[in-house]
């Protein structure tokens, strides 16, 4: 099931890149439909890529484009876990597979970080998009303190290798970071 559903998604993404020259404005809408389809059913994610860690949220690679044009990742939240405030520098689509997550977006003016709007709750089957052209700074948390939540993320680059930033909410100070990926048995399509 995993191989079939991911192969089909990857094939369509490759086709999108080839037919649309990789421009974000052309990719984001059709790519978000592909992720919406992926999270419409929760019967395909291998157990190894759904394992929480007792302390840290996990980011398991499901597919990395050999040219680093895009990456598909399962994000696994243990009970009560959350990210620091961070940016991405590339576009992304987040699809909720299991459980729920809460997102707060921010705007950074070079000195201070300000929350923009209320928090958003993402429920299974729903998607959310980020883009460095608009808002790509946020903090994301598991909505639950007693269970695991999982979202499937598609990024317009190899997100585990990209240098980006984390931010201190109080001081606005930012620090570079590279997220890397969690360990799991390798997947092949
Ligand atoms: Fe993020």
Coordinates of C-alpha atoms and ligand atoms in Angstrom, one line a residue:
X1 CA 0.0 0.0 0.0
X2 CA 2.8 2.4 1.0
X3 CA 4.8 1.8 -2.2
X4 CA 1.8 2.2 -4.5
X5 CA 0.4 5.4 -2.9
X6 CA 3.9 7.1 -2.6
X7 CA 5.1 6.0 -6.1
X8 CA 1.9 7.5 -7.6
X9 CA 2.4 10.8 -5.7
X10 CA 6.1 11.0 -6.6
X11 CA 5.4 10.3 -10.2
X12 CA 2.8 13.1 -10.3
X13 CA 5.2 15.5 -8.6
X14 CA 7.9 14.8 -11.0
X15 CA 5.5 15.4 -13.8
X16 CA 4.5 18.7 -12.2
X17 CA 8.1 19.8 -12.0
X18 CA 8.7 18.8 -15.6
X19 CA 5.6 20.5 -17.0
X20 CA 5.7 23.7 -14.9
X21 CA 9.4 24.6 -14.7
X22 CA 9.4 24.4 -10.9
X23 CA 7.7 27.8 -10.3
X24 CA 6.1 27.8 -6.9
X25 CA 3.0 29.6 -8.0
X26 CA 2.4 26.8 -10.5
X27 CA 3.2 24.0 -8.1
X28 CA 1.6 24.8 -4.8
X29 CA -2.0 24.3 -5.8
X30 CA -1.7 21.0 -7.6
X31 CA 0.8 19.7 -5.0
X32 CA -1.6 20.5 -2.2
X33 CA -4.3 18.5 -4.0
X34 CA -1.8 15.5 -4.0
X35 CA -1.3 15.8 -0.3
X36 CA -5.0 16.1 0.4
X37 CA -5.4 12.8 -1.4
X38 CA -2.6 11.2 0.6
X39 CA -4.2 12.1 3.9
X40 CA -7.7 11.2 2.9
X41 CA -7.0 7.7 4.2
X42 CA -4.9 6.6 7.1
X43 CA -4.0 3.0 6.1
X44 CA -0.6 3.3 4.3
X45 CA 2.1 4.8 6.6
X46 CA 4.6 2.1 7.7
X47 CA 4.8 1.6 11.5
X48 CA 8.5 2.5 11.5
X49 CA 7.7 5.9 10.0
X50 CA 4.9 6.5 12.6
X51 CA 7.0 5.9 15.8
X52 CA 7.2 8.8 18.3
X53 CA 10.2 9.5 20.4
X54 CA 9.7 10.1 24.1
X55 CA 11.4 13.5 24.0
X56 CA 11.5 14.9 20.4
X57 CA 9.1 15.2 17.5
X58 CA 10.3 13.0 14.7
X59 CA 10.8 13.8 11.0
X60 CA 11.0 10.6 8.9
X61 CA 11.9 10.9 5.2
X62 CA 9.3 9.0 3.0
X63 CA 10.9 10.2 -0.3
X64 CA 13.7 12.6 -1.2
X65 CA 13.9 13.7 -4.8
X66 CA 17.4 12.7 -6.2
X67 CA 17.8 16.3 -7.3
X68 CA 16.6 17.7 -4.0
X69 CA 13.7 19.5 -5.7
X70 CA 11.2 18.1 -3.1
X71 CA 10.9 15.9 -0.1
X72 CA 8.0 14.0 1.5
X73 CA 8.2 13.5 5.2
X74 CA 6.1 12.0 8.1
X75 CA 6.1 14.3 11.1
X76 CA 5.4 12.3 14.3
X77 CA 4.4 14.2 17.4
X78 CA 4.5 12.5 20.8
X79 CA 2.0 13.6 23.4
X80 CA 2.4 17.3 24.1
X81 CA 5.4 17.8 21.8
X82 CA 5.9 21.0 19.8
X83 CA 8.5 22.6 17.4
X84 CA 10.4 25.7 18.2
X85 CA 9.4 28.8 16.2
X86 CA 11.0 28.2 12.8
X87 CA 11.0 29.1 9.1
X88 CA 11.4 26.9 6.0
X89 CA 12.8 29.0 3.1
X90 CA 10.9 26.8 0.7
X91 CA 7.2 26.2 0.1
X92 CA 5.5 23.4 1.9
X93 CA 2.2 21.6 2.2
X94 CA 1.1 20.0 5.5
X95 CA -1.6 17.3 5.5
X96 CA -3.0 16.0 8.8
X97 CA -3.1 12.2 8.8
X98 CA -3.8 11.2 12.4
X99 CA -4.6 13.2 15.6
X100 CA -4.5 17.0 15.3
X101 CA -2.0 19.8 15.5
X102 CA -2.1 23.5 16.5
X103 CA -0.3 26.1 14.5
X104 CA 0.7 29.7 15.3
X105 CA 2.1 31.8 12.5
X106 CA 4.5 34.7 13.0
X107 CA 5.9 37.7 11.1
X108 CA 9.5 38.8 11.6
X109 CA 10.5 42.3 10.8
X110 CA 14.2 41.8 11.2
X111 CA 14.1 42.6 15.0
X112 CA 10.9 41.4 16.5
X113 CA 8.6 38.4 16.0
X114 CA 4.8 39.0 16.1
X115 CA 2.1 36.4 16.1
X116 CA -0.2 36.8 13.1
X117 CA -3.8 35.9 13.7
X118 CA -5.3 33.2 16.0
X119 CA -4.0 29.7 16.3
X120 CA -5.3 27.2 13.7
X121 CA -6.2 23.6 14.4
X122 CA -5.6 21.1 11.7
X123 CA -7.8 18.0 11.7
X124 CA -7.3 14.7 9.8
X125 CA -7.8 15.1 6.1
X126 CA -7.1 18.9 6.2
X127 CA -4.1 20.7 4.7
X128 CA -2.2 23.9 5.3
X129 CA 0.3 25.6 3.0
X130 CA 3.4 27.6 3.8
X131 CA 5.3 29.8 1.4
X132 CA 8.4 32.0 2.0
X133 CA 6.7 34.6 -0.3
X134 CA 3.9 35.1 2.3
X135 CA 4.3 33.6 5.8
X136 CA 6.6 30.8 6.5
X137 CA 7.4 31.3 10.2
X138 CA 5.4 29.2 12.6
X139 CA 5.3 27.0 15.7
X140 CA 3.4 23.7 15.5
X141 CA 2.3 21.6 18.5
X142 CA 0.5 18.3 19.0
X143 CA -3.1 19.3 19.9
X144 CA -3.2 16.3 22.3
X145 CA -1.3 15.6 25.5
X146 CA -2.3 12.0 25.7
X147 CA -1.7 10.6 22.2
X148 CA 0.4 10.7 19.1
X149 CA -0.4 12.9 16.1
X150 CA 1.0 12.5 12.6
X151 CA 1.1 14.9 9.6
X152 CA 2.5 14.3 6.1
X153 CA 4.7 17.2 4.8
X154 CA 5.8 18.0 1.3
X155 CA 8.5 20.6 0.8
X156 CA 9.9 22.3 -2.2
X157 CA 13.4 21.2 -1.4
X158 CA 15.2 18.6 0.7
X159 CA 14.0 20.0 4.0
X160 CA 16.4 17.9 6.2
X161 CA 19.4 19.6 4.5
X162 CA 18.3 23.2 4.2
X163 CA 19.8 25.8 6.5
X164 CA 17.0 27.8 8.0
X165 CA 16.3 29.5 11.3
X166 CA 14.7 29.1 14.7
X167 CA 13.5 32.2 16.6
X168 CA 13.3 33.2 20.2
X169 CA 9.8 34.6 20.8
X170 CA 10.8 37.0 23.5
X171 CA 13.9 38.5 22.1
X172 CA 13.3 38.0 18.3
X173 CA 16.8 36.5 18.1
X174 CA 17.2 34.0 15.3
X175 CA 19.7 31.1 15.1
X176 CA 20.5 29.0 12.0
X177 CA 19.6 25.3 12.1
X178 CA 19.5 22.2 9.9
X179 CA 16.9 19.8 11.0
X180 CA 18.2 16.5 9.5
X181 CA 16.0 13.4 9.6
X182 CA 15.0 10.8 12.2
X183 CA 16.4 7.3 11.8
X184 CA 14.2 4.5 10.4
X185 CA 14.7 1.5 8.2
X186 CA 15.1 2.8 4.6
X187 CA 12.1 2.7 2.3
X188 CA 12.3 1.9 -1.4
X189 CA 9.7 2.5 -4.0
Ligands
LIG1 FE1 7.2 24.0 9.9

